[in-house]
Coordinates of C-alpha atoms and ligand atoms in Angstrom, one line a residue:
M3 CA -3.7 -26.5 -9.6
G4 CA -6.8 -28.0 -11.3
A5 CA -5.5 -27.7 -14.8
L6 CA -2.3 -29.6 -13.8
A7 CA -4.2 -32.4 -12.0
A8 CA -7.8 -33.2 -12.9
R9 CA -7.6 -35.9 -10.2
E10 CA -5.2 -36.6 -7.4
D11 CA -1.9 -38.0 -8.8
E12 CA -3.0 -37.6 -12.5
W13 CA -0.6 -35.0 -13.7
D14 CA -1.0 -33.3 -17.1
F15 CA 1.8 -31.0 -18.1
D16 CA 1.4 -31.3 -21.9
W17 CA -0.5 -28.1 -22.3
L18 CA 1.9 -26.2 -20.2
D19 CA 5.0 -27.7 -22.0
D20 CA 3.4 -26.4 -25.2
I21 CA 2.8 -22.9 -23.9
I22 CA 6.2 -22.6 -22.2
G23 CA 7.8 -23.9 -25.4
R24 CA 6.0 -21.4 -27.6
L25 CA 6.8 -18.5 -25.3
A26 CA 10.5 -19.5 -25.2
T27 CA 10.6 -19.8 -29.0
A28 CA 9.1 -16.3 -29.3
G29 CA 11.8 -15.0 -27.0
I30 CA 9.3 -14.2 -24.2
D31 CA 10.6 -14.6 -20.6
I32 CA 8.3 -16.3 -18.1
D33 CA 7.5 -15.6 -14.5
L34 CA 5.9 -18.9 -13.7
A35 CA 3.2 -19.0 -11.0
T36 CA 3.0 -22.0 -8.7
S37 CA -0.8 -22.2 -9.4
T38 CA -1.7 -22.8 -5.7
A39 CA -4.1 -19.9 -5.4
S40 CA -7.2 -21.9 -6.3
P41 CA -7.6 -25.5 -5.1
P42 CA -9.4 -27.9 -7.5
A43 CA -12.9 -29.3 -6.7
W44 CA -11.6 -32.9 -6.1
L45 CA -9.3 -31.5 -3.4
T46 CA -12.0 -29.7 -1.5
R47 CA -14.4 -32.6 -1.9
K48 CA -11.8 -34.9 -0.4
H49 CA -10.6 -32.5 2.2
P50 CA -13.4 -30.0 3.1
E51 CA -11.3 -29.2 6.2
I52 CA -9.1 -26.9 4.0
L53 CA -12.0 -24.5 3.4
P54 CA -11.9 -21.1 5.3
I55 CA -14.5 -20.1 7.9
T56 CA -15.7 -16.5 8.2
R57 CA -16.0 -14.6 11.5
V58 CA -19.7 -15.5 11.7
G59 CA -19.0 -19.2 11.1
E60 CA -19.9 -19.6 7.4
V61 CA -17.8 -22.0 5.2
V62 CA -16.2 -20.3 2.2
N63 CA -16.9 -22.9 -0.4
Q64 CA -15.3 -24.0 -3.6
G65 CA -16.7 -22.3 -6.8
G66 CA -14.8 -19.0 -6.7
R67 CA -11.1 -19.0 -5.8
Q68 CA -8.7 -18.7 -2.9
H69 CA -10.9 -21.1 -0.9
W70 CA -8.1 -22.4 1.3
R71 CA -7.0 -21.8 4.9
P72 CA -3.5 -20.3 5.1
T73 CA -2.8 -22.4 8.2
S74 CA -4.2 -25.7 6.9
P75 CA -1.5 -28.4 7.1
V76 CA -3.5 -30.5 4.5
F77 CA -3.7 -27.7 2.0
R78 CA 0.0 -26.9 2.6
R79 CA 1.0 -30.5 1.8
Y80 CA -0.9 -30.4 -1.6
A81 CA 0.4 -26.9 -2.4
L82 CA 4.0 -27.9 -1.8
E83 CA 3.5 -31.0 -3.9
V84 CA 2.3 -29.1 -7.0
T85 CA 5.1 -26.5 -6.4
R86 CA 7.6 -29.4 -6.3
Q87 CA 6.2 -30.8 -9.6
L88 CA 6.4 -27.5 -11.3
A89 CA 9.9 -26.6 -10.0
T90 CA 11.2 -30.1 -10.9
R91 CA 9.9 -29.8 -14.5
Y92 CA 10.6 -26.2 -15.3
G93 CA 13.0 -25.0 -12.6
R94 CA 16.0 -25.0 -15.0
H95 CA 14.2 -24.0 -18.1
P96 CA 16.1 -21.1 -19.7
A97 CA 12.8 -19.1 -20.4
V98 CA 11.7 -19.3 -16.7
V99 CA 13.3 -16.2 -15.3
A100 CA 11.3 -15.8 -12.1
W101 CA 8.9 -17.7 -9.8
H102 CA 5.6 -16.3 -8.7
V103 CA 4.4 -17.8 -5.4
N104 CA 0.6 -18.4 -5.4
N105 CA -1.2 -15.2 -6.5
E106 CA -2.2 -12.2 -4.5
L107 CA -1.8 -14.0 -1.2
G108 CA -4.6 -13.1 1.1
G109 CA -6.8 -11.5 -1.6
A110 CA -9.9 -13.3 -0.5
N111 CA -8.7 -15.6 2.3
V112 CA -6.7 -13.4 4.6
F113 CA -9.0 -13.7 7.6
D114 CA -9.8 -17.3 8.5
H115 CA -11.6 -18.3 11.7
S116 CA -11.3 -22.1 11.3
D117 CA -10.1 -24.4 14.0
D118 CA -6.7 -24.5 12.2
A119 CA -6.5 -20.7 12.3
T120 CA -7.5 -20.6 16.0
A121 CA -4.8 -23.2 17.0
A122 CA -2.2 -21.3 14.9
F123 CA -3.3 -17.9 16.4
R124 CA -2.8 -19.3 19.9
E125 CA 0.7 -20.5 19.0
W126 CA 1.5 -17.2 17.4
L127 CA 0.3 -15.4 20.6
R128 CA 2.3 -17.8 22.8
R129 CA 5.5 -16.9 20.8
R130 CA 4.7 -13.2 20.9
Y131 CA 3.8 -12.9 24.6
G132 CA 5.5 -15.9 26.2
D133 CA 3.0 -16.1 29.0
L134 CA -0.7 -15.3 29.5
D135 CA 0.0 -12.5 32.1
A136 CA 1.8 -10.5 29.4
L137 CA -1.1 -11.1 26.9
N138 CA -3.8 -10.2 29.5
K139 CA -1.9 -7.0 30.3
S140 CA -1.2 -6.0 26.7
W141 CA -4.8 -6.5 25.6
G142 CA -6.3 -5.0 28.8
T143 CA -8.5 -8.0 29.4
A144 CA -9.6 -6.9 32.9
F145 CA -12.7 -5.7 31.1
W146 CA -16.1 -7.5 30.4
S147 CA -14.7 -10.8 31.7
Q148 CA -12.2 -11.1 28.9
H149 CA -9.4 -12.4 31.2
Y150 CA -7.7 -15.6 29.9
S151 CA -6.5 -18.3 32.2
E152 CA -5.7 -20.9 29.5
W153 CA -4.4 -20.5 26.0
S154 CA -7.2 -22.7 24.8
E155 CA -9.7 -20.1 25.9
I156 CA -8.5 -17.6 23.3
L157 CA -10.5 -17.4 20.1
T158 CA -9.9 -15.4 16.9
P159 CA -12.1 -12.2 16.9
V160 CA -15.2 -14.0 15.9
R161 CA -18.6 -12.3 16.0
A162 CA -19.2 -11.6 19.7
G163 CA -22.0 -9.9 21.7
A164 CA -20.3 -6.5 21.5
Q165 CA -17.0 -5.0 20.2
N166 CA -14.0 -7.4 20.1
N167 CA -11.0 -6.4 22.1
P168 CA -8.9 -3.9 20.1
G169 CA -5.6 -5.5 21.0
Q170 CA -6.9 -8.9 20.0
V171 CA -8.2 -7.6 16.6
L172 CA -4.9 -5.9 15.9
D173 CA -2.9 -9.0 16.8
F174 CA -5.3 -11.2 14.6
R175 CA -4.6 -8.9 11.6
R176 CA -0.8 -9.3 12.2
F177 CA -1.2 -13.0 12.7
S178 CA -3.2 -13.4 9.5
G179 CA -0.5 -11.6 7.5
D180 CA 2.2 -13.8 9.1
A181 CA 0.2 -17.0 8.3
L182 CA 0.4 -16.0 4.7
R183 CA 4.1 -15.2 5.0
D184 CA 4.6 -18.7 6.3
H185 CA 2.9 -20.1 3.3
L186 CA 5.1 -17.9 1.1
A187 CA 8.2 -19.1 2.9
A188 CA 7.2 -22.8 2.5
E189 CA 6.7 -22.6 -1.3
T190 CA 9.8 -20.4 -1.6
A191 CA 11.9 -23.1 0.1
V192 CA 10.8 -25.7 -2.4
L193 CA 11.5 -23.4 -5.3
R194 CA 15.0 -22.4 -4.0
E195 CA 15.9 -26.1 -3.6
L196 CA 14.7 -27.3 -7.0
S197 CA 15.3 -24.1 -9.1
P198 CA 18.4 -22.6 -7.6
G199 CA 19.3 -19.1 -8.8
V200 CA 15.8 -18.2 -10.2
P201 CA 14.4 -15.3 -8.2
V202 CA 11.2 -15.7 -6.3
T203 CA 8.5 -13.1 -5.9
T204 CA 4.8 -12.8 -5.1
N205 CA 2.4 -10.1 -6.2
F206 CA 1.5 -7.6 -3.5
M207 CA -1.6 -5.5 -3.6
V208 CA -0.6 -2.0 -2.8
A209 CA -3.6 -0.3 -4.2
A210 CA -6.8 1.6 -3.2
N211 CA -8.9 -1.5 -3.3
Y212 CA -6.8 -3.6 -0.9
K213 CA -6.2 -2.9 2.8
D214 CA -5.6 -6.1 4.8
I215 CA -1.9 -6.8 4.6
D216 CA 1.0 -4.8 6.0
Y217 CA 3.7 -5.6 3.5
S218 CA 6.5 -3.7 5.2
A219 CA 8.1 -6.9 6.6
W220 CA 7.5 -9.0 3.5
A221 CA 10.3 -7.3 1.5
E222 CA 12.8 -9.6 3.2
D223 CA 10.8 -12.7 2.1
V224 CA 11.1 -12.2 -1.7
D225 CA 14.0 -11.8 -4.1
F226 CA 12.3 -8.8 -5.7
I227 CA 9.1 -6.9 -5.0
S228 CA 6.2 -7.0 -7.4
N229 CA 2.8 -5.3 -7.2
D230 CA -0.6 -5.4 -8.8
H231 CA -2.4 -2.1 -9.3
Y232 CA -5.7 -1.3 -10.7
L233 CA -6.5 2.3 -11.5
M234 CA -9.4 3.8 -9.5
P235 CA -11.2 5.9 -12.1
G236 CA -12.3 9.4 -11.2
E237 CA -10.8 12.6 -9.9
G238 CA -7.4 12.1 -8.3
M239 CA -6.8 8.8 -10.0
I240 CA -3.3 9.7 -11.1
D241 CA -2.4 10.8 -7.6
E242 CA -3.6 7.5 -6.2
L243 CA -1.7 5.6 -8.8
A244 CA 1.5 7.5 -8.0
F245 CA 0.9 7.1 -4.3
S246 CA 0.7 3.3 -4.7
A247 CA 3.7 3.1 -7.0
S248 CA 5.7 5.2 -4.6
A249 CA 4.7 3.1 -1.6
T250 CA 5.8 0.0 -3.6
S251 CA 9.1 1.6 -4.4
A252 CA 9.6 2.2 -0.6
L253 CA 9.0 -1.5 0.0
A254 CA 11.7 -2.2 -2.5
D255 CA 13.9 0.2 -0.7
H256 CA 14.0 2.2 -3.9
R257 CA 15.4 -0.7 -6.0
S258 CA 13.5 -1.6 -9.1
W259 CA 10.4 -3.8 -8.9
W260 CA 7.9 -5.4 -11.2
L261 CA 4.4 -4.3 -12.0
M262 CA 2.9 -7.8 -12.1
E263 CA -0.6 -6.8 -13.0
H264 CA -2.5 -3.8 -14.2
A265 CA -5.3 -3.4 -16.7
T266 CA -5.1 -2.2 -20.3
S267 CA -8.6 -0.7 -19.8
A268 CA -11.6 -1.6 -17.7
V269 CA -11.8 -4.1 -14.8
N270 CA -14.9 -6.1 -14.2
W271 CA -15.3 -5.7 -10.5
R272 CA -16.4 -2.1 -9.9
R273 CA -20.0 -0.9 -10.1
V274 CA -19.4 0.9 -13.4
N275 CA -16.2 -0.3 -15.2
T276 CA -15.1 2.7 -17.2
A277 CA -12.7 2.2 -20.1
K278 CA -9.4 4.0 -20.4
R279 CA -9.2 6.9 -22.9
P280 CA -6.6 6.7 -25.7
G281 CA -3.2 7.3 -24.2
Q282 CA -4.1 6.4 -20.7
L283 CA -2.8 2.8 -21.1
E284 CA 0.7 4.1 -21.8
R285 CA 0.4 6.9 -19.2
D286 CA -0.3 4.4 -16.4
A287 CA 2.4 2.0 -17.5
L288 CA 5.0 4.8 -17.7
T289 CA 4.0 6.2 -14.3
H290 CA 4.7 2.8 -12.7
L291 CA 8.0 2.6 -14.7
G292 CA 8.9 6.1 -13.4
H293 CA 8.5 4.9 -9.8
G294 CA 10.8 1.9 -10.3
A295 CA 8.9 -0.8 -12.2
D296 CA 11.1 -2.8 -14.5
A297 CA 8.5 -5.1 -15.8
I298 CA 5.1 -3.8 -17.0
C299 CA 2.7 -6.8 -17.1
Y300 CA -1.0 -7.0 -17.6
F301 CA -3.7 -9.1 -16.3
Q302 CA -4.5 -10.6 -18.9
W303 CA -3.2 -11.7 -22.3
R304 CA -6.6 -12.5 -24.0
A305 CA -10.1 -11.6 -22.8
S306 CA -12.0 -14.8 -22.1
D307 CA -15.5 -15.4 -23.3
A308 CA -16.7 -17.2 -20.2
G309 CA -16.2 -17.1 -16.4
G310 CA -16.4 -14.3 -13.9
E311 CA -13.8 -12.2 -15.6
R312 CA -15.2 -12.3 -19.1
F313 CA -15.7 -8.5 -19.2
H314 CA -12.2 -7.7 -17.8
S315 CA -9.9 -5.9 -20.3
A316 CA -6.9 -7.7 -21.8
M317 CA -4.0 -7.1 -24.2
V318 CA -6.0 -8.9 -26.9
P319 CA -9.6 -7.8 -26.2
H320 CA -12.8 -9.7 -27.4
A321 CA -12.6 -7.6 -30.6
G322 CA -9.2 -9.2 -31.4
R323 CA -6.1 -7.6 -32.8
N324 CA -8.0 -5.1 -34.9
S325 CA -8.8 -2.9 -31.8
R326 CA -7.6 0.3 -30.2
V327 CA -6.4 -1.5 -27.1
Y328 CA -4.3 -4.0 -28.9
R329 CA -2.7 -1.2 -31.0
E330 CA -1.9 0.7 -27.9
V331 CA -0.3 -2.4 -26.3
V332 CA 1.9 -2.8 -29.3
A333 CA 2.9 0.9 -29.3
L334 CA 3.7 0.7 -25.6
G335 CA 6.0 -2.3 -26.3
E336 CA 7.8 -0.2 -28.9
D337 CA 8.2 2.7 -26.5
L338 CA 9.5 0.4 -23.7
R339 CA 12.3 -0.6 -26.0
A340 CA 13.4 3.0 -26.1
L341 CA 13.6 2.9 -22.3
R342 CA 15.8 -0.2 -22.1
D343 CA 18.5 1.8 -20.2
V344 CA 16.1 2.6 -17.4
A345 CA 15.7 -1.1 -16.5
G346 CA 17.6 -1.9 -13.3
T347 CA 18.1 1.7 -12.2
A348 CA 17.1 2.7 -8.7
S349 CA 14.6 5.4 -7.8
L350 CA 16.1 8.6 -6.6
P351 CA 14.7 9.3 -3.1
A352 CA 12.8 12.5 -2.7
G353 CA 13.3 15.2 -0.1
V354 CA 9.7 14.8 1.2
G355 CA 8.4 11.7 2.9
L356 CA 4.8 10.8 3.7
V357 CA 4.4 8.0 6.3
F358 CA 1.8 5.4 5.3
D359 CA 1.4 3.0 8.3
Y360 CA -0.8 0.0 7.8
E361 CA -1.0 -0.7 11.5
S362 CA -2.5 2.7 12.2
W363 CA -4.9 2.1 9.3
F364 CA -5.9 -1.3 10.8
V365 CA -6.9 0.5 14.0
L366 CA -8.5 3.5 12.4
R367 CA -10.8 1.1 10.5
G368 CA -11.9 -0.6 13.7
D369 CA -15.0 0.2 15.7
S370 CA -15.5 2.2 18.9
L371 CA -13.4 5.2 18.0
P372 CA -14.1 8.8 18.7
S373 CA -15.0 9.3 15.1
S374 CA -15.2 7.3 11.9
G375 CA -15.3 10.5 9.9
W376 CA -12.2 9.6 8.0
E377 CA -10.8 7.1 5.6
Y378 CA -7.1 6.9 6.5
R379 CA -5.7 6.0 3.1
E380 CA -7.9 8.6 1.3
E381 CA -6.7 11.3 3.8
L382 CA -3.1 10.3 3.1
V383 CA -3.6 10.6 -0.6
R384 CA -5.2 14.0 0.0
W385 CA -2.0 15.2 1.8
Y386 CA 0.1 13.6 -1.0
S387 CA -2.0 15.5 -3.6
R388 CA -1.5 18.8 -1.7
L389 CA 2.3 18.2 -1.7
L390 CA 2.2 17.4 -5.4
D391 CA 0.4 20.8 -5.9
L392 CA 3.7 22.4 -4.7
G393 CA 5.7 20.7 -7.5
V394 CA 7.8 18.6 -5.1
R395 CA 8.5 14.9 -5.3
V396 CA 7.2 12.8 -2.4
D397 CA 8.2 9.3 -1.3
V398 CA 5.3 7.4 0.3
I399 CA 7.2 5.4 3.0
N400 CA 6.4 3.0 5.8
P401 CA 7.7 3.3 9.4
R402 CA 10.4 0.8 8.7
N403 CA 12.1 3.1 6.2
D404 CA 14.8 5.6 7.0
L405 CA 12.8 8.5 8.5
G406 CA 15.8 10.7 9.0
H407 CA 16.5 10.8 5.3
Y408 CA 13.7 13.4 4.8
D409 CA 13.9 17.1 5.1
L410 CA 10.1 17.2 5.4
L411 CA 8.4 14.2 6.9
V412 CA 4.6 14.2 6.9
A413 CA 2.7 11.7 9.1
P414 CA -1.0 12.5 9.2
L415 CA -3.2 10.3 11.5
L416 CA -0.2 8.3 12.7
H417 CA -2.3 6.8 15.4
L418 CA -0.1 3.9 16.6
V419 CA 3.3 5.1 17.8
P420 CA 5.2 2.5 19.8
L421 CA 7.9 4.1 22.0
S422 CA 10.6 2.9 19.6
L423 CA 9.0 4.8 16.7
A424 CA 8.6 7.9 18.9
A425 CA 12.3 7.7 19.6
R426 CA 13.2 7.4 15.9
L427 CA 11.0 10.3 15.1
Q428 CA 12.6 12.4 17.9
D429 CA 16.1 11.4 16.6
A430 CA 15.2 12.3 13.0
V431 CA 13.8 15.7 14.1
E432 CA 16.8 16.5 16.3
N433 CA 19.0 15.8 13.3
G434 CA 17.2 18.1 10.9
T435 CA 14.0 16.5 9.8
H436 CA 10.9 18.7 9.9
L437 CA 8.0 16.5 11.0
V438 CA 4.3 17.3 10.5
T439 CA 1.6 15.3 12.2
T440 CA -2.0 15.7 13.1
Y441 CA -4.8 15.0 15.5
F442 CA -5.3 11.4 16.6
S443 CA -1.6 10.7 16.1
G444 CA 0.7 9.3 18.8
I445 CA -2.4 8.2 20.7
A446 CA -1.7 4.5 21.2
D447 CA 1.1 1.9 21.6
E448 CA 1.6 -1.3 19.6
H449 CA -1.2 -3.0 21.5
A450 CA -3.6 -0.2 20.6
R451 CA -3.5 0.9 24.3
V452 CA -3.9 4.6 24.9
Y453 CA -1.0 6.5 26.4
L454 CA -2.2 8.2 29.6
G455 CA -1.5 11.8 30.7
G456 CA -2.8 13.7 27.7
Y457 CA -2.8 13.6 23.9
P458 CA -1.0 13.2 21.6
G459 CA 0.5 10.6 23.8
A460 CA 3.9 9.4 22.6
L461 CA 4.4 12.6 20.5
R462 CA 3.3 15.1 23.2
D463 CA 6.8 16.1 24.3
L464 CA 8.3 16.2 20.8
L465 CA 5.4 18.5 19.7
G466 CA 5.4 20.6 22.8
V467 CA 1.6 20.5 23.1
R468 CA -1.0 18.8 25.2
V469 CA -4.6 18.1 24.6
D470 CA -6.9 16.8 27.3
E471 CA -10.0 16.2 25.2
F472 CA -10.9 15.2 21.6
R473 CA -13.6 17.2 19.9
P474 CA -14.8 15.3 16.8
L475 CA -17.2 17.2 14.6
L476 CA -20.4 16.0 13.0
P477 CA -20.2 15.8 9.2
V478 CA -22.3 19.0 8.8
D479 CA -20.2 21.0 11.3
T480 CA -17.1 23.1 10.7
V481 CA -14.8 25.3 12.7
D482 CA -13.0 28.4 11.6
I483 CA -9.2 28.7 11.4
T484 CA -7.2 32.0 11.0
D485 CA -3.8 32.2 9.5
R486 CA -1.1 34.7 10.4
E487 CA -2.4 37.2 7.8
G488 CA -5.9 37.0 9.4
K489 CA -7.5 35.0 6.6
T490 CA -10.1 32.6 7.9
T491 CA -11.0 29.2 6.4
H492 CA -13.3 26.4 7.4
A493 CA -11.9 23.1 8.8
G494 CA -13.9 20.0 9.7
T495 CA -14.0 16.4 11.1
W496 CA -12.1 17.2 14.3
C497 CA -10.9 20.1 16.5
E498 CA -9.2 20.4 19.9
N499 CA -8.2 22.9 22.5
V500 CA -4.4 22.7 22.3
S501 CA -2.2 23.8 25.2
V502 CA 1.3 24.8 24.3
T503 CA 3.7 23.3 26.8
C504 CA 7.1 24.7 25.8
D505 CA 8.2 28.2 25.0
N506 CA 9.9 27.4 21.6
V507 CA 6.5 26.6 20.1
A508 CA 5.1 29.0 17.4
V509 CA 1.4 29.1 16.7
L510 CA 1.0 29.0 12.9
R511 CA -2.8 28.9 12.8
S512 CA -5.4 29.7 15.4
Y513 CA -9.1 29.0 16.1
A514 CA -11.1 32.2 15.3
A515 CA -13.5 33.8 17.6
T516 CA -16.7 32.6 15.9
D517 CA -20.0 31.1 16.9
A518 CA -19.1 27.9 15.1
N519 CA -16.0 27.5 17.2
A520 CA -17.9 28.3 20.4
L521 CA -20.5 25.7 19.5
A522 CA -17.8 23.1 18.9
G523 CA -16.4 23.9 22.4
I524 CA -13.3 25.6 21.0
E525 CA -11.7 28.5 22.9
A526 CA -11.4 31.6 20.7
G527 CA -7.8 32.4 19.7
G528 CA -6.5 28.9 20.7
A529 CA -3.7 27.3 18.8
A530 CA -4.8 25.2 15.9
V531 CA -1.5 24.5 14.2
T532 CA 1.8 24.7 16.2
R533 CA 5.4 24.3 15.3
R534 CA 8.2 23.5 17.8
Q535 CA 11.8 24.0 16.9
V536 CA 13.8 20.9 18.1
G537 CA 17.5 20.5 17.5
E538 CA 18.2 21.0 13.8
G539 CA 14.6 20.3 12.8
S540 CA 11.0 21.0 14.0
A541 CA 7.8 19.3 14.9
T542 CA 4.4 20.6 13.7
Y543 CA 1.0 19.6 15.0
V544 CA -2.2 20.1 13.0
S545 CA -5.2 19.8 15.3
T546 CA -8.0 19.8 12.7
K547 CA -8.7 18.7 9.2
L548 CA -7.8 21.7 7.1
S549 CA -9.5 22.4 3.7
D550 CA -7.5 21.6 0.6
E551 CA -6.5 25.2 0.1
A552 CA -5.5 25.8 3.7
L553 CA -3.5 22.5 3.7
R554 CA -1.7 23.4 0.5
E555 CA -0.8 26.8 1.9
L556 CA 0.4 25.3 5.2
L557 CA 2.5 22.6 3.5
G558 CA 4.0 25.3 1.2
E559 CA 5.1 27.3 4.2
L560 CA 6.5 24.3 6.0
A561 CA 8.3 23.0 2.9
H562 CA 9.9 26.4 2.5
A563 CA 10.9 26.5 6.2
A564 CA 12.4 23.0 5.8
G565 CA 14.5 24.1 2.9
V566 CA 12.6 22.0 0.4
S567 CA 12.3 23.7 -2.9
P568 CA 10.1 22.5 -5.8
D569 CA 11.6 19.8 -8.0
L570 CA 9.6 21.0 -11.0
P571 CA 10.0 24.2 -13.0
E572 CA 7.3 26.7 -12.4
P573 CA 4.8 25.9 -15.3
L574 CA 4.8 22.2 -14.3
R575 CA 4.2 22.6 -10.6
G576 CA 1.0 21.0 -9.6
E577 CA 0.4 19.9 -13.2
A578 CA 2.5 16.7 -13.2
V579 CA 3.7 14.0 -10.9
A580 CA 7.5 13.7 -11.2
A581 CA 9.5 10.5 -10.5
V582 CA 13.2 10.1 -11.1
R583 CA 15.4 7.0 -11.6
R584 CA 19.1 7.4 -11.5
G585 CA 21.2 5.8 -14.3
E586 CA 24.9 6.1 -15.0
G587 CA 25.6 9.7 -15.8
A588 CA 21.9 10.5 -16.4
D589 CA 18.6 10.7 -14.5
Y590 CA 15.4 9.5 -16.1
W591 CA 12.5 11.8 -15.2
T592 CA 8.9 10.5 -15.7
L593 CA 6.3 13.3 -15.7
T594 CA 2.7 12.2 -15.6
S595 CA 0.0 14.7 -16.2
R596 CA -2.4 15.1 -13.3
G597 CA -5.2 15.5 -15.9
H598 CA -5.9 19.2 -15.5
G599 CA -5.4 20.0 -19.2
D600 CA -2.8 20.1 -22.0
L601 CA 0.3 22.2 -21.1
D602 CA 2.0 24.6 -23.4
I603 CA 5.5 23.9 -22.4
D604 CA 8.4 22.0 -23.9
V605 CA 8.9 19.5 -21.1
A606 CA 12.3 18.2 -22.0
A607 CA 13.8 21.6 -22.5
S608 CA 12.3 22.8 -19.2
L609 CA 14.2 19.9 -17.4
G610 CA 17.4 20.4 -19.5
G611 CA 17.1 17.0 -21.1
E612 CA 16.2 14.9 -24.1
L613 CA 12.7 13.4 -24.6
L614 CA 12.8 9.6 -24.8
V615 CA 9.0 8.9 -25.0
G616 CA 6.0 11.1 -25.4
G617 CA 5.7 14.8 -25.7
P618 CA 7.0 17.3 -26.6
R619 CA 4.2 18.9 -24.5
L620 CA 2.4 17.1 -21.8
S621 CA -1.2 16.4 -22.7
R622 CA -4.0 15.6 -20.4
D623 CA -3.8 11.8 -20.6
E624 CA 0.0 11.5 -21.1
A625 CA 3.2 10.7 -19.3
V626 CA 6.6 11.5 -20.8
V627 CA 10.1 10.3 -20.1
V628 CA 13.0 12.6 -20.3
K629 CA 16.7 11.7 -20.0
V630 CA 18.6 14.4 -18.1
P631 CA 22.4 14.2 -18.1
R632 CA 23.6 14.7 -14.6
D633 CA 25.9 17.5 -15.5
A634 CA 23.3 19.3 -17.6
P635 CA 23.0 22.9 -16.5
G636 CA 19.2 22.6 -16.0
S637 CA 19.4 19.3 -14.1
R638 CA 17.2 19.6 -11.1
A639 CA 18.0 16.4 -9.3
R640 CA 20.0 16.6 -6.1
Ligands
GLA1574 C1 -6.4 -9.9 -9.5 C2 -5.9 -11.2 -9.8 C3 -6.1 -11.6 -11.3 C4 -7.4 -11.0 -11.8 C5 -7.5 -9.5 -11.5 C6 -8.7 -8.9 -12.1 O1 -5.4 -8.9 -9.5 O2 -4.6 -11.6 -9.5 O3 -6.1 -13.0 -11.4 O4 -8.5 -11.6 -11.1 O5 -7.4 -9.3 -10.1 O6 -8.7 -7.5 -11.9

C-alpha cells in the first residue's frame, strides 16, 4: 500500500506501470497482489484505531507488517480503495492473469482482541446461536460465574484469571478465520466487478509453521487454491512437504493449484537457516507439482540488501547470477517446460486417506487437557510416514472431503466429532471403508463438550469398545503391547483399559502382563488395539501411541485387510513418496526420494513409463517425473 500512496490520495503508479510493462514484454504472466497486507505509516498515524490488540491488551504497532484489524471498518475502507485503484488500472491488462488478495491472510494478525473484534465476535455469536440460552448451554457457562445475560457481557478470550472457556476459545478461533474470510470476500467483490474474468486467489499457509486457520471452507471463496510452503529442514522433511502438498490438493478437491511461495534455499526466520543442497530446489518444486501444483513460484525474485528479510534466499541471491542457486532456478525452468502437458491435470485420488482436522488441532493445542504429550500435526505426519513406508499413496484430507472414497481411512486423535461427522464415518464404514482411529478421538462435540457415557464418545458404538478412564503416561513411562505372534513392543503417551462391547470385535494387540503395565494401571491381557467388522468395512481402535515399528506393522496388516496393495514396486516401497496426476491417456508419476540414499533401480522402467525429468535412478536429493501411458502393461494406477 505504502509504495502506491506515500500520503493519502497521492497515488504513484509509475514504478508499477514500468514493472508490469517489462514483465509483459518479457512474456511473464502476473499474479497481481492487492498490496493490502501492510498499511503505510501515514495510515496508522491518522487511524491508530486500525491496529490490532493482543489478548493481554498490547497494541500491535506499525513497523513490522500485518498491523491491521481484520474487522476494522476504517482499514476495510482504505483496503478496498487501493484494491479499486489497482483493479481499475490493471484489471484488463493482458499480462495480469490472476489476482492475489492481500498476502497470507492472518499470518500475524489472526487473533485480534480490539473493540472492533469484540463487537464483531458478539455479532458472529448472535448469528451462530440466535439467543443467549443456546450460547450458555453450548459453552457450558454454568461454571465459575461465566453465565451471560447480555450479549455485551461477552468478551473475546482475553487473558483471564484462569483457563478461558473451551467453547468460547474454539468459537473465537472460528470467528477469527471467518473475519479474514469476510475481508477476502470484500476485496474479491471489487476485483470481480472491475476485472471480470480474471481469477482471484489468496495464498494459504498449509505448512508445519502455521496452525491458526482452518482452510477447509475457504476453497469456495477463491477461484483456485494457492499455498505457501517452507521446507522444515531435518529428518522427515520430505514427508512433511508431501503431507502439506497433499492437504492442499484436498482443499482444491484434487484439481490443480498454485504453489505461490516457497524458497530456493534458506529462510531467515528459523534459529538456524540451513541452505538446500544441490538438487533439493528442484526436488521440492517437483514434489509440489506432483501433488497438483501448476505454478511453481518463489518468494522472492532478488535477495534484498536491507530489511528484515535480507538473509532470505531468492531466485537471484546476493551473489547475483553467477551462483549455484540461480543456475538451479534456470535449470528448473527448463525442466518445467518438459512438463507442460502436466499443467491443468487433476491429481489421482489415493486409496488411503488420512484425516487432518484443524478443529481437533485447535482443541488439542488448548490448555486443561488430560495430557499435552502430543503435537497433533506431528503425530499425523508420523502416521503418514508409516503409511509411506508401506509404498502406498496417501491423501491428506479434511473432514469435508468425501470420506467414503477411501478403502483405508486413518483418523488419529480425531478429538472433535460432531454427530454429523460420526454419521458420515458410520456410513463410509458400512459401505466398505476401513476406518482406523485412536485414543482421545470422538471425545467431544462441535462445542468441545464431552460426550457422556464412556469414551470414545461419538465413536463408541461404531468401534464396539468402551473406555471409562483415560490413563495418560508421563514422558518417561511406557507400556508393553503384545501382537498376535507374542512379540512385545513399548508404547507411550497414553493407555487405557478397553472394554469390548460387541462380539464381532477382534483384539489385534493386547497389553502384556508386565510390571510397567501394572504400574500404569493397565489390566494384563486387556485389549490395546481392536477391530470391529461393520457392514462392508471395519472400525479399528488404537488405545495407545505405538512405536514407529509397531505402527508400521499394524498399518501394513490393516491395509492388507482393507484390500489396499502398495502403489509402488518393491524396491521403491518406503524409499519414495509417489504422487500421480491424470492426463489424457497417460498418468504422470512424481517420485520423490525420502532421503534414505541413492537407489539402484531404473525408476521409469519399474513403473512401465518414460522418464520426463530426472533419473534414471532416484538419488537422495531428487524427484523424478515419469509419464506412464494408461494402457502400459506395468501401469500401476487404478
Ligand atoms: C511469507 C510471506 C513472504 C515472506 C516469506 C518469508 O510467506 O508471504 O512475504 O515474508 O514469508 O519466508
